[in-house]
PDB file of C-alpha atoms and ligand atoms in Angstrom:
ATOM      1  CA  MET L   6     -14.895  81.447  -2.249  1.00 36.00           C
ATOM      2  CA  VAL L   7     -17.562  80.217   0.193  1.00 42.00           C
ATOM      3  CA  ARG L   8     -21.043  81.742   0.391  1.00 41.00           C
ATOM      4  CA  SER L   9     -23.812  80.742   2.740  1.00 47.00           C
ATOM      5  CA  GLY L  10     -27.546  81.135   2.360  1.00 46.00           C
ATOM      6  CA  SER L  11     -30.791  79.601   3.590  1.00 46.00           C
ATOM      7  CA  ASP L  12     -32.941  77.129   1.743  1.00 46.00           C
ATOM      8  CA  ASP L  13     -36.027  75.447   3.340  1.00 47.00           C
ATOM      9  CA  GLY L  14     -34.586  75.746   6.803  1.00 47.00           C
ATOM     10  CA  HIS L  15     -31.258  74.284   5.727  1.00 48.00           C
ATOM     11  CA  VAL L  16     -27.998  76.123   5.695  1.00 51.00           C
ATOM     12  CA  VAL L  17     -26.409  75.802   2.308  1.00 48.00           C
ATOM     13  CA  LEU L  18     -22.734  76.267   1.765  1.00 48.00           C
ATOM     14  CA  ARG L  19     -21.573  76.702  -1.768  1.00 48.00           C
ATOM     15  CA  VAL L  20     -17.984  76.293  -2.698  1.00 45.00           C
ATOM     16  CA  GLU L  21     -16.985  78.065  -5.842  1.00 41.00           C
ATOM     17  CA  PRO L  22     -15.507  77.183  -8.158  1.00 43.00           C
ATOM     18  CA  VAL L  23     -17.123  73.748  -7.943  1.00 42.00           C
ATOM     19  CA  LEU L  24     -14.460  71.150  -7.520  1.00 40.00           C
ATOM     20  CA  SER L  25     -14.731  67.472  -8.271  1.00 38.00           C
ATOM     21  CA  ARG L  26     -15.871  65.566  -5.216  1.00 37.00           C
ATOM     22  CA  PHE L  27     -12.514  63.995  -4.587  1.00 33.00           C
ATOM     23  CA  GLN L  28     -10.893  67.377  -4.371  1.00 35.00           C
ATOM     24  CA  GLN L  29     -13.435  68.824  -1.930  1.00 35.00           C
ATOM     25  CA  ASN L  30     -11.916  69.372   1.456  1.00 37.00           C
ATOM     26  CA  LEU L  31     -14.444  71.193   3.552  1.00 40.00           C
ATOM     27  CA  LEU L  32     -13.826  72.076   7.164  1.00 40.00           C
ATOM     28  CA  VAL L  33     -16.944  72.879   9.196  1.00 42.00           C
ATOM     29  CA  HIS L  34     -16.444  74.753  12.470  1.00 41.00           C
ATOM     30  CA  LEU L  35     -19.248  74.510  15.026  1.00 44.00           C
ATOM     31  CA  ALA L  36     -19.471  77.040  17.825  1.00 44.00           C
ATOM     32  CA  PRO L  37     -18.851  75.193  21.120  1.00 43.00           C
ATOM     33  CA  GLU L  38     -22.172  76.357  22.568  1.00 44.00           C
ATOM     34  CA  SER L  39     -24.253  75.097  19.634  1.00 45.00           C
ATOM     35  CA  LYS L  40     -26.156  71.839  19.964  1.00 43.00           C
ATOM     36  CA  SER L  41     -24.935  68.972  17.850  1.00 44.00           C
ATOM     37  CA  PHE L  42     -26.767  68.319  14.615  1.00 41.00           C
ATOM     38  CA  PRO L  43     -26.171  66.064  11.645  1.00 42.00           C
ATOM     39  CA  VAL L  44     -24.176  67.455   8.770  1.00 45.00           C
ATOM     40  CA  ARG L  45     -25.095  66.055   5.383  1.00 45.00           C
ATOM     41  CA  PHE L  46     -23.161  66.741   2.236  1.00 44.00           C
ATOM     42  CA  ARG L  47     -24.976  66.781  -1.054  1.00 44.00           C
ATOM     43  CA  PHE L  48     -23.333  67.535  -4.331  1.00 42.00           C
ATOM     44  CA  LEU L  49     -25.694  70.017  -5.838  1.00 39.00           C
ATOM     45  CA  SER L  50     -25.960  71.014  -9.442  1.00 41.00           C
ATOM     46  CA  GLY L  51     -23.271  73.157 -10.893  1.00 39.00           C
ATOM     47  CA  PRO L  52     -20.894  73.043 -13.778  1.00 39.00           C
ATOM     48  CA  ARG L  53     -19.924  69.438 -14.308  1.00 37.00           C
ATOM     49  CA  THR L  54     -16.271  68.756 -13.923  1.00 37.00           C
ATOM     50  CA  GLU L  55     -14.322  66.180 -15.849  1.00 37.00           C
ATOM     51  CA  PRO L  56     -14.153  62.904 -13.932  1.00 36.00           C
ATOM     52  CA  ILE L  57     -10.672  62.566 -12.539  1.00 33.00           C
ATOM     53  CA  ALA L  58      -8.518  59.925 -14.108  1.00 36.00           C
ATOM     54  CA  PRO L  59      -8.707  56.511 -12.380  1.00 38.00           C
ATOM     55  CA  GLN L  60      -4.978  56.705 -11.708  1.00 40.00           C
ATOM     56  CA  VAL L  61      -5.336  59.950  -9.738  1.00 34.00           C
ATOM     57  CA  ASP L  62      -8.368  58.462  -8.017  1.00 38.00           C
ATOM     58  CA  ARG L  63      -6.324  55.495  -6.793  1.00 40.00           C
ATOM     59  CA  GLN L  64      -3.553  57.759  -5.559  1.00 39.00           C
ATOM     60  CA  MET L  65      -6.121  59.670  -3.513  1.00 40.00           C
ATOM     61  CA  GLU L  66      -7.360  56.431  -1.943  1.00 43.00           C
ATOM     62  CA  ASN L  67      -3.838  55.329  -1.091  1.00 46.00           C
ATOM     63  CA  ARG L  68      -2.975  58.674   0.393  1.00 44.00           C
ATOM     64  CA  ALA L  69      -6.074  58.633   2.577  1.00 54.00           C
ATOM     65  CA  SER L  70      -4.916  55.467   4.344  1.00 68.00           C
ATOM     66  CA  GLY L  71      -1.149  55.846   3.924  1.00 91.00           C
ATOM     67  CA  PRO L  72       1.224  56.925   6.678  1.00 97.00           C
ATOM     68  CA  GLU L  73       1.945  60.530   7.614  1.00 97.00           C
ATOM     69  CA  LEU L  74       5.379  59.641   8.947  1.00 98.00           C
ATOM     70  CA  VAL L  75       7.621  56.628   8.349  1.00 98.00           C
ATOM     71  CA  LEU L  76      10.541  56.286  10.771  1.00 98.00           C
ATOM     72  CA  VAL L  77      13.005  53.776   9.362  1.00 98.00           C
ATOM     73  CA  PHE L  78      15.295  52.453  12.103  1.00 98.00           C
ATOM     74  CA  SER L  79      18.590  50.688  11.615  1.00 98.00           C
ATOM     75  CA  GLY L  80      21.457  49.668  13.866  1.00 98.00           C
ATOM     76  CA  LYS L  81      23.700  46.777  14.758  1.00 98.00           C
ATOM     77  CA  ARG L  82      22.477  43.649  16.511  1.00 96.00           C
ATOM     78  CA  LYS L  83      21.766  44.360  20.187  1.00 96.00           C
ATOM     79  CA  SER L  84      22.009  48.111  19.706  1.00 98.00           C
ATOM     80  CA  GLY L  85      18.427  48.234  20.982  1.00 98.00           C
ATOM     81  CA  LYS L  86      16.282  48.792  17.867  1.00 98.00           C
ATOM     82  CA  ASP L  87      13.400  46.699  19.190  1.00 97.00           C
ATOM     83  CA  TYR L  88      13.676  48.208  22.655  1.00 98.00           C
ATOM     84  CA  ILE L  89      13.566  51.787  21.359  1.00 98.00           C
ATOM     85  CA  THR L  90      10.850  51.262  18.783  1.00 98.00           C
ATOM     86  CA  ASP L  91       8.725  49.645  21.514  1.00 98.00           C
ATOM     87  CA  VAL L  92       9.297  52.711  23.724  1.00 98.00           C
ATOM     88  CA  ILE L  93       8.117  54.948  20.872  1.00 98.00           C
ATOM     89  CA  GLN L  94       4.983  52.880  20.387  1.00 98.00           C
ATOM     90  CA  ASP L  95       4.308  52.947  24.144  1.00 98.00           C
ATOM     91  CA  ARG L  96       4.544  56.729  24.178  1.00 98.00           C
ATOM     92  CA  LEU L  97       2.335  57.253  21.118  1.00 98.00           C
ATOM     93  CA  GLY L  98      -0.118  54.397  21.624  1.00 97.00           C
ATOM     94  CA  PRO L  99      -0.943  51.571  19.213  1.00 97.00           C
ATOM     95  CA  GLU L 100      -3.719  53.509  17.459  1.00 96.00           C
ATOM     96  CA  VAL L 101      -1.222  56.147  16.357  1.00 97.00           C
ATOM     97  CA  CYS L 102       1.924  54.084  15.879  1.00 98.00           C
ATOM     98  CA  ALA L 103       2.517  50.735  14.165  1.00 98.00           C
ATOM     99  CA  VAL L 104       5.843  48.998  14.710  1.00 98.00           C
ATOM    100  CA  LEU L 105       6.626  47.150  11.484  1.00 98.00           C
ATOM    101  CA  ARG L 106       9.354  44.527  11.378  1.00 97.00           C
ATOM    102  CA  LEU L 107      10.734  43.637   7.966  1.00 98.00           C
ATOM    103  CA  SER L 108      11.997  40.433   9.539  1.00 97.00           C
ATOM    104  CA  GLY L 109       8.435  39.544  10.699  1.00 97.00           C
ATOM    105  CA  PRO L 110       7.141  37.980   7.471  1.00 96.00           C
ATOM    106  CA  LEU L 111      10.624  36.568   6.823  1.00 97.00           C
ATOM    107  CA  LYS L 112      10.735  34.740  10.162  1.00 97.00           C
ATOM    108  CA  GLN L 113       7.154  33.596   9.818  1.00 96.00           C
ATOM    109  CA  GLN L 114       7.768  31.922   6.463  1.00 95.00           C
ATOM    110  CA  TYR L 115      11.173  30.579   7.513  1.00 96.00           C
ATOM    111  CA  ALA L 116       9.765  29.078  10.733  1.00 97.00           C
ATOM    112  CA  GLN L 117       6.870  27.521   8.880  1.00 96.00           C
ATOM    113  CA  GLU L 118       9.083  25.873   6.259  1.00 95.00           C
ATOM    114  CA  ARG L 119      11.383  24.400   8.919  1.00 96.00           C
ATOM    115  CA  GLY L 120       8.960  23.715  11.746  1.00 97.00           C
ATOM    116  CA  LEU L 121      10.705  26.199  14.095  1.00 98.00           C
ATOM    117  CA  ASP L 122       9.408  28.182  17.062  1.00 98.00           C
ATOM    118  CA  LEU L 123       8.334  31.532  15.582  1.00 97.00           C
ATOM    119  CA  ASN L 124       7.991  33.223  18.987  1.00 97.00           C
ATOM    120  CA  GLN L 125      11.592  32.492  19.807  1.00 97.00           C
ATOM    121  CA  LEU L 126      12.729  33.724  16.405  1.00 97.00           C
ATOM    122  CA  LEU L 127      10.831  36.951  17.088  1.00 96.00           C
ATOM    123  CA  GLY L 128      12.386  37.338  20.553  1.00 93.00           C
ATOM    124  CA  SER L 129      15.832  38.553  21.547  1.00 88.00           C
ATOM    125  CA  GLY L 130      17.383  35.374  22.974  1.00 91.00           C
ATOM    126  CA  PRO L 131      20.015  32.878  21.745  1.00 93.00           C
ATOM    127  CA  TYR L 132      17.501  30.708  19.804  1.00 97.00           C
ATOM    128  CA  LYS L 133      17.219  33.366  17.076  1.00 96.00           C
ATOM    129  CA  GLU L 134      20.997  33.741  16.900  1.00 95.00           C
ATOM    130  CA  ARG L 135      21.394  30.021  16.186  1.00 96.00           C
ATOM    131  CA  TYR L 136      19.407  30.444  12.964  1.00 97.00           C
ATOM    132  CA  ARG L 137      20.462  33.966  12.019  1.00 95.00           C
ATOM    133  CA  ALA L 138      23.087  33.137   9.374  1.00 96.00           C
ATOM    134  CA  ASP L 139      20.780  30.696   7.630  1.00 96.00           C
ATOM    135  CA  MET L 140      17.819  33.099   7.856  1.00 97.00           C
ATOM    136  CA  ILE L 141      19.954  35.814   6.262  1.00 97.00           C
ATOM    137  CA  ARG L 142      20.802  33.527   3.332  1.00 96.00           C
ATOM    138  CA  TRP L 143      17.193  32.421   3.003  1.00 96.00           C
ATOM    139  CA  GLY L 144      15.942  36.035   3.018  1.00 96.00           C
ATOM    140  CA  GLU L 145      18.598  37.164   0.569  1.00 94.00           C
ATOM    141  CA  ASP L 146      17.435  34.656  -2.026  1.00 94.00           C
ATOM    142  CA  ARG L 147      14.018  36.320  -1.948  1.00 93.00           C
ATOM    143  CA  ARG L 148      15.360  39.868  -1.822  1.00 93.00           C
ATOM    144  CA  ASN L 149      17.601  39.205  -4.809  1.00 93.00           C
ATOM    145  CA  CYS L 150      14.525  38.423  -6.905  1.00 94.00           C
ATOM    146  CA  ASP L 151      12.515  41.317  -5.451  1.00 96.00           C
ATOM    147  CA  PRO L 152      14.199  43.852  -3.103  1.00 95.00           C
ATOM    148  CA  GLY L 153      10.828  45.219  -1.905  1.00 96.00           C
ATOM    149  CA  PHE L 154       9.407  41.776  -1.089  1.00 96.00           C
ATOM    150  CA  PHE L 155       9.563  41.985   2.728  1.00 97.00           C
ATOM    151  CA  CYS L 156       8.889  45.760   2.815  1.00 98.00           C
ATOM    152  CA  ARG L 157       5.581  45.214   1.016  1.00 97.00           C
ATOM    153  CA  LEU L 158       4.577  42.302   3.260  1.00 96.00           C
ATOM    154  CA  ALA L 159       5.518  44.113   6.471  1.00 97.00           C
ATOM    155  CA  THR L 160       3.543  47.254   5.606  1.00 97.00           C
ATOM    156  CA  ARG L 161       0.455  45.500   4.263  1.00 95.00           C
ATOM    157  CA  GLY L 162      -2.676  46.643   6.053  1.00 93.00           C
ATOM    158  CA  ALA L 163      -0.998  49.119   8.421  1.00 97.00           C
ATOM    159  CA  GLN L 164      -3.492  51.936   8.977  1.00 95.00           C
ATOM    160  CA  GLN L 165      -1.848  54.047  11.680  1.00 97.00           C
ATOM    161  CA  PRO L 166      -0.528  57.508  10.765  1.00 97.00           C
ATOM    162  CA  VAL L 167       2.966  56.758  12.138  1.00 98.00           C
ATOM    163  CA  TRP L 168       4.925  53.736  10.959  1.00 98.00           C
ATOM    164  CA  VAL L 169       8.047  52.725  12.817  1.00 98.00           C
ATOM    165  CA  VAL L 170      10.098  50.247  10.791  1.00 98.00           C
ATOM    166  CA  SER L 171      12.328  48.641  13.383  1.00 98.00           C
ATOM    167  CA  ASP L 172      14.917  46.813  11.309  1.00 97.00           C
ATOM    168  CA  ALA L 173      16.146  48.248   8.018  1.00 98.00           C
ATOM    169  CA  ARG L 174      19.381  46.485   7.099  1.00 97.00           C
ATOM    170  CA  ARG L 175      20.107  47.203   3.487  1.00 97.00           C
ATOM    171  CA  GLN L 176      20.269  50.243   1.213  1.00 97.00           C
ATOM    172  CA  SER L 177      17.424  48.666  -0.748  1.00 96.00           C
ATOM    173  CA  ASP L 178      15.190  48.689   2.377  1.00 97.00           C
ATOM    174  CA  LEU L 179      15.663  52.418   2.875  1.00 97.00           C
ATOM    175  CA  GLN L 180      15.352  53.125  -0.858  1.00 97.00           C
ATOM    176  CA  TRP L 181      12.053  51.273  -0.985  1.00 97.00           C
ATOM    177  CA  PHE L 182      10.510  53.474   1.730  1.00 98.00           C
ATOM    178  CA  ARG L 183      12.008  56.630   0.265  1.00 98.00           C
ATOM    179  CA  SER L 184      10.602  55.892  -3.132  1.00 97.00           C
ATOM    180  CA  GLU L 185       7.148  54.783  -1.880  1.00 97.00           C
ATOM    181  CA  PHE L 186       6.823  57.531   0.758  1.00 98.00           C
ATOM    182  CA  PRO L 187       9.286  60.292  -0.179  1.00 97.00           C
ATOM    183  CA  ARG L 188       7.564  63.019   1.848  1.00 97.00           C
ATOM    184  CA  GLN L 189       7.053  60.914   4.968  1.00 98.00           C
ATOM    185  CA  THR L 190      10.259  58.880   5.325  1.00 98.00           C
ATOM    186  CA  ARG L 191      12.903  59.719   7.938  1.00 98.00           C
ATOM    187  CA  SER L 192      15.867  57.539   8.871  1.00 98.00           C
ATOM    188  CA  VAL L 193      16.962  56.858  12.435  1.00 98.00           C
ATOM    189  CA  ARG L 194      20.190  55.135  13.510  1.00 98.00           C
ATOM    190  CA  VAL L 195      20.542  53.397  16.869  1.00 98.00           C
ATOM    191  CA  GLN L 196      24.112  53.225  18.129  1.00 98.00           C
ATOM    192  CA  CYS L 197      25.997  51.917  21.113  1.00 98.00           C
ATOM    193  CA  SER L 198      29.446  50.590  21.922  1.00 98.00           C
ATOM    194  CA  GLU L 199      30.496  46.993  21.301  1.00 98.00           C
ATOM    195  CA  GLU L 200      30.940  46.659  25.055  1.00 98.00           C
ATOM    196  CA  THR L 201      27.261  47.512  25.651  1.00 98.00           C
ATOM    197  CA  ARG L 202      26.190  45.129  22.903  1.00 98.00           C
ATOM    198  CA  ARG L 203      28.305  42.403  24.514  1.00 98.00           C
ATOM    199  CA  GLN L 204      26.547  42.981  27.823  1.00 97.00           C
ATOM    200  CA  ARG L 205      23.288  42.443  25.933  1.00 96.00           C
ATOM    201  CA  GLY L 206      24.470  39.063  24.632  1.00 94.00           C
ATOM    202  CA  TRP L 207      26.327  39.937  21.410  1.00 96.00           C
ATOM    203  CA  SER L 208      29.525  38.335  20.241  1.00 96.00           C
ATOM    204  CA  PHE L 209      31.179  38.786  16.853  1.00 97.00           C
ATOM    205  CA  THR L 210      30.090  36.105  14.398  1.00 96.00           C
ATOM    206  CA  PRO L 211      31.901  35.918  11.041  1.00 96.00           C
ATOM    207  CA  GLY L 212      29.463  35.734   8.139  1.00 94.00           C
ATOM    208  CA  VAL L 213      26.907  37.731  10.140  1.00 96.00           C
ATOM    209  CA  ASP L 214      28.590  40.779  11.663  1.00 97.00           C
ATOM    210  CA  ASP L 215      30.715  41.414   8.575  1.00 97.00           C
ATOM    211  CA  ALA L 216      27.870  40.790   6.085  1.00 96.00           C
ATOM    212  CA  GLU L 217      25.403  43.143   4.394  1.00 96.00           C
ATOM    213  CA  SER L 218      22.692  42.331   6.935  1.00 97.00           C
ATOM    214  CA  GLU L 219      24.770  44.095   9.623  1.00 98.00           C
ATOM    215  CA  CYS L 220      26.889  46.500   7.540  1.00 98.00           C
ATOM    216  CA  GLY L 221      24.625  47.526   4.619  1.00 97.00           C
ATOM    217  CA  LEU L 222      23.764  50.897   6.169  1.00 98.00           C
ATOM    218  CA  ASP L 223      27.097  51.637   7.877  1.00 97.00           C
ATOM    219  CA  ARG L 224      28.055  54.084   5.129  1.00 96.00           C
ATOM    220  CA  GLY L 225      26.379  56.299   2.552  1.00 95.00           C
ATOM    221  CA  VAL L 226      23.337  57.319   4.600  1.00 97.00           C
ATOM    222  CA  GLU L 227      22.725  60.682   6.201  1.00 96.00           C
ATOM    223  CA  PHE L 228      20.472  59.781   9.085  1.00 98.00           C
ATOM    224  CA  ASP L 229      17.839  62.259  10.174  1.00 98.00           C
ATOM    225  CA  TRP L 230      18.379  61.263  13.809  1.00 98.00           C
ATOM    226  CA  THR L 231      20.948  59.171  15.660  1.00 98.00           C
ATOM    227  CA  ILE L 232      20.111  57.744  19.090  1.00 98.00           C
ATOM    228  CA  ARG L 233      22.858  56.617  21.468  1.00 98.00           C
ATOM    229  CA  ASN L 234      21.383  53.800  23.472  1.00 98.00           C
ATOM    230  CA  GLU L 235      23.716  53.198  26.388  1.00 97.00           C
ATOM    231  CA  ALA L 236      24.206  54.016  30.018  1.00 97.00           C
ATOM    232  CA  ASP L 237      26.370  57.137  29.669  1.00 97.00           C
ATOM    233  CA  ALA L 238      24.249  58.731  26.911  1.00 98.00           C
ATOM    234  CA  PRO L 239      21.580  61.392  27.506  1.00 98.00           C
ATOM    235  CA  SER L 240      18.306  59.841  28.621  1.00 98.00           C
ATOM    236  CA  LEU L 241      16.206  58.140  25.957  1.00 98.00           C
ATOM    237  CA  ASP L 242      13.330  60.477  26.804  1.00 97.00           C
ATOM    238  CA  GLN L 243      15.509  63.441  25.954  1.00 98.00           C
ATOM    239  CA  GLN L 244      16.905  61.908  22.766  1.00 98.00           C
ATOM    240  CA  LEU L 245      13.528  60.722  21.537  1.00 98.00           C
ATOM    241  CA  GLN L 246      11.837  64.088  22.078  1.00 98.00           C
ATOM    242  CA  PRO L 247      12.260  65.465  18.506  1.00 98.00           C
ATOM    243  CA  ILE L 248      11.116  62.160  17.030  1.00 98.00           C
ATOM    244  CA  LEU L 249       8.056  62.023  19.287  1.00 98.00           C
ATOM    245  CA  THR L 250       7.233  65.612  18.410  1.00 98.00           C
ATOM    246  CA  ALA L 251       7.422  64.825  14.686  1.00 98.00           C
ATOM    247  CA  ALA L 252       5.204  61.782  15.278  1.00 98.00           C
ATOM    248  CA  GLN L 253       2.642  63.779  17.242  1.00 97.00           C
ATOM    249  CA  ASP L 254       2.556  66.404  14.484  1.00 95.00           C
ATOM    250  CA  ALA L 255       1.963  63.609  11.976  1.00 95.00           C
ATOM    251  CA  ALA L 256      -0.902  62.212  14.060  1.00 94.00           C
ATOM    252  CA  VAL L 257      -2.527  65.665  14.196  1.00 91.00           C
ATOM    253  CA  LEU L 258      -2.202  65.960  10.411  1.00 84.00           C
ATOM    254  CA  ARG L 259      -4.151  62.722   9.984  1.00 84.00           C
ATOM    255  CA  HIS L 260      -6.731  63.820  12.532  1.00 78.00           C
ATOM    256  CA  ASP L 261      -7.332  67.075  10.650  1.00 77.00           C
ATOM    257  CA  GLN L 262      -7.937  65.355   7.301  1.00 76.00           C
TER     258      GLN L 262
HETATM  259  N1  ATP M 327      18.005  51.195  26.947  1.00 89.23           N
HETATM  260  C1  ATP M 327      17.876  49.923  27.328  1.00 89.23           C
HETATM  261  N2  ATP M 327      17.616  49.640  28.629  1.00 89.23           N
HETATM  262  C2  ATP M 327      17.488  48.360  29.042  1.00 89.23           C
HETATM  263  N3  ATP M 327      17.605  47.285  28.233  1.00 89.23           N
HETATM  264  C3  ATP M 327      17.871  47.495  26.934  1.00 89.23           C
HETATM  265  C4  ATP M 327      18.012  48.812  26.419  1.00 89.23           C
HETATM  266  N4  ATP M 327      18.253  48.708  25.102  1.00 89.23           N
HETATM  267  C5  ATP M 327      18.258  47.401  24.811  1.00 89.23           C
HETATM  268  N5  ATP M 327      18.028  46.653  25.898  1.00 89.23           N
HETATM  269  C6  ATP M 327      17.974  45.172  25.976  1.00 89.23           C
HETATM  270  O1  ATP M 327      19.042  44.647  25.193  1.00 89.23           O
HETATM  271  C7  ATP M 327      18.626  43.502  24.461  1.00 89.23           C
HETATM  272  C8  ATP M 327      18.853  43.730  22.973  1.00 89.23           C
HETATM  273  O2  ATP M 327      18.007  44.810  22.565  1.00 89.23           O
HETATM  274  P1  ATP M 327      17.096  44.720  21.261  1.00 89.23           P
HETATM  275  O3  ATP M 327      16.526  43.359  21.096  1.00 89.23           O
HETATM  276  O4  ATP M 327      16.153  45.878  21.288  1.00 89.23           O
HETATM  277  O5  ATP M 327      18.226  44.974  20.160  1.00 89.23           O
HETATM  278  P2  ATP M 327      18.093  44.901  18.588  1.00 89.23           P
HETATM  279  O6  ATP M 327      18.942  45.976  18.019  1.00 89.23           O
HETATM  280  O7  ATP M 327      16.661  44.878  18.186  1.00 89.23           O
HETATM  281  O8  ATP M 327      18.799  43.496  18.324  1.00 89.23           O
HETATM  282  P3  ATP M 327      18.544  42.403  17.169  1.00 89.23           P
HETATM  283  O9  ATP M 327      19.047  43.033  15.902  1.00 89.23           O
HETATM  284  O10 ATP M 327      19.329  41.252  17.623  1.00 89.23           O
HETATM  285  O11 ATP M 327      17.054  42.143  17.118  1.00 89.23           O
HETATM  286  C9  ATP M 327      17.176  43.251  24.824  1.00 89.23           C
HETATM  287  O12 ATP M 327      17.113  42.296  25.846  1.00 89.23           O
HETATM  288  C10 ATP M 327      16.709  44.595  25.322  1.00 89.23           C
HETATM  289  O13 ATP M 327      15.646  44.497  26.234  1.00 89.23           O
HETATM  290  C1  PMV M 328      17.240  37.275   8.946  1.00 89.23           C
HETATM  291  C2  PMV M 328      17.092  38.643   9.557  1.00 89.23           C
HETATM  292  O1  PMV M 328      15.900  39.239   9.079  1.00 89.23           O
HETATM  293  C3  PMV M 328      17.016  38.495  11.067  1.00 89.23           C
HETATM  294  C4  PMV M 328      16.658  39.787  11.750  1.00 89.23           C
HETATM  295  O2  PMV M 328      16.302  39.589  13.069  1.00 89.23           O
HETATM  296  P1  PMV M 328      16.333  40.754  14.129  1.00 89.23           P
HETATM  297  O3  PMV M 328      15.831  42.032  13.498  1.00 89.23           O
HETATM  298  O4  PMV M 328      17.750  40.908  14.567  1.00 89.23           O
HETATM  299  O5  PMV M 328      15.401  40.295  15.240  1.00 89.23           O
HETATM  300  C5  PMV M 328      18.247  39.520   9.159  1.00 89.23           C
HETATM  301  C6  PMV M 328      18.253  39.871   7.690  1.00 89.23           C
HETATM  302  O6  PMV M 328      17.195  40.005   7.063  1.00 89.23           O
HETATM  303  O7  PMV M 328      19.360  40.009   7.169  1.00 89.23           O
END
C-alpha cells in the first residue's frame, strides 16, 4: 500500500509494508506539465528488516546488469551467421545489442600464440579457413577442460540488454547459456543450401565439415527460430521481425527497471 502526506514542504511517500532496500522498486510518475525537480530517496525509520543474505544480494547485482534476452545463433560455415547477427545489431543499435562471438577470445589467444593476423582470422576470407582445423583442435583442448571457458570470456563485461551470440557450435555452448540465463535464452538456426554456401566460398573439408564444430547442433535442438538465408527465401526483414520484436521488448524491460 502507498500513502502520501506532507512533511516540511516535502512530499513523503511511504511504502508499507517496509521492504528491504534491495527489494524496493518504486515507480514515480510525473505529470507532463509539471516542472522537473529532484527526487531524493531516503530510507526512513520503520520496522527493521533482516539484512538479505549476501548470496541473494549478489544475484540482485548480477541481474541488474545481466541480459534481458540472449539470442544464441548457430549454423553451418557460410550460412551467414555473422551477416545476420550484424543486421540485427544494425537494426537495434550498439547500445541495445551486443554481438558476442565465442570464437573471438579463441582467435585472439590463438593468433597471439602463433603470431598470426587476428583481423584476418576474424574476417570471412580464405586466411581463416587455412587455420580452421588447427584452431578447432586448439579450442577443443581448452573446452575439454572447461566447456564454459569461451562462453565466459565472450560475455565478460557485456552490459547491453540484448546479447546476440553469433557462433554456438556445440551442445555445451547452448547448455551453458541455458543454464546461466534460463529465462532469457532463445536459440536461432541459420540455414541455407550447400549451393548458396559454395557461392559464398565454402567447399567440403574433411575433419571440419564432418566434425563437432560444424555438426554439434545438427540434431537434438528445438530451435526457437530458423532463418533461411538465401535468395529464394522470404526477405530477411520479414524473417527477422519476430526476433527484432522480442529484442525491442527486452530493451523496454531494461529501460523500465
Ligand atoms: N543475405 C546475404 N546477402 C549478402 N551476402 C551475404 C548474405 N549472407 C551472407 N553473406 C555473405 O556470405 C559470406 C559468408 O557469410 P558469413 O561470414 O556471415 O557466414 P558465417 O556463417 O558467419 O560463416 P563462418 O562460420 O565461416 O564465419 C560473407 O561474405 C557474407 O557477407
Ligand atoms: C575455431 C572456431 O572457433 C572457428 C570459428 O570461426 P567462425 O565462427 O567460422 O568465424 C570453430 C570452433 O570453435 O570449433
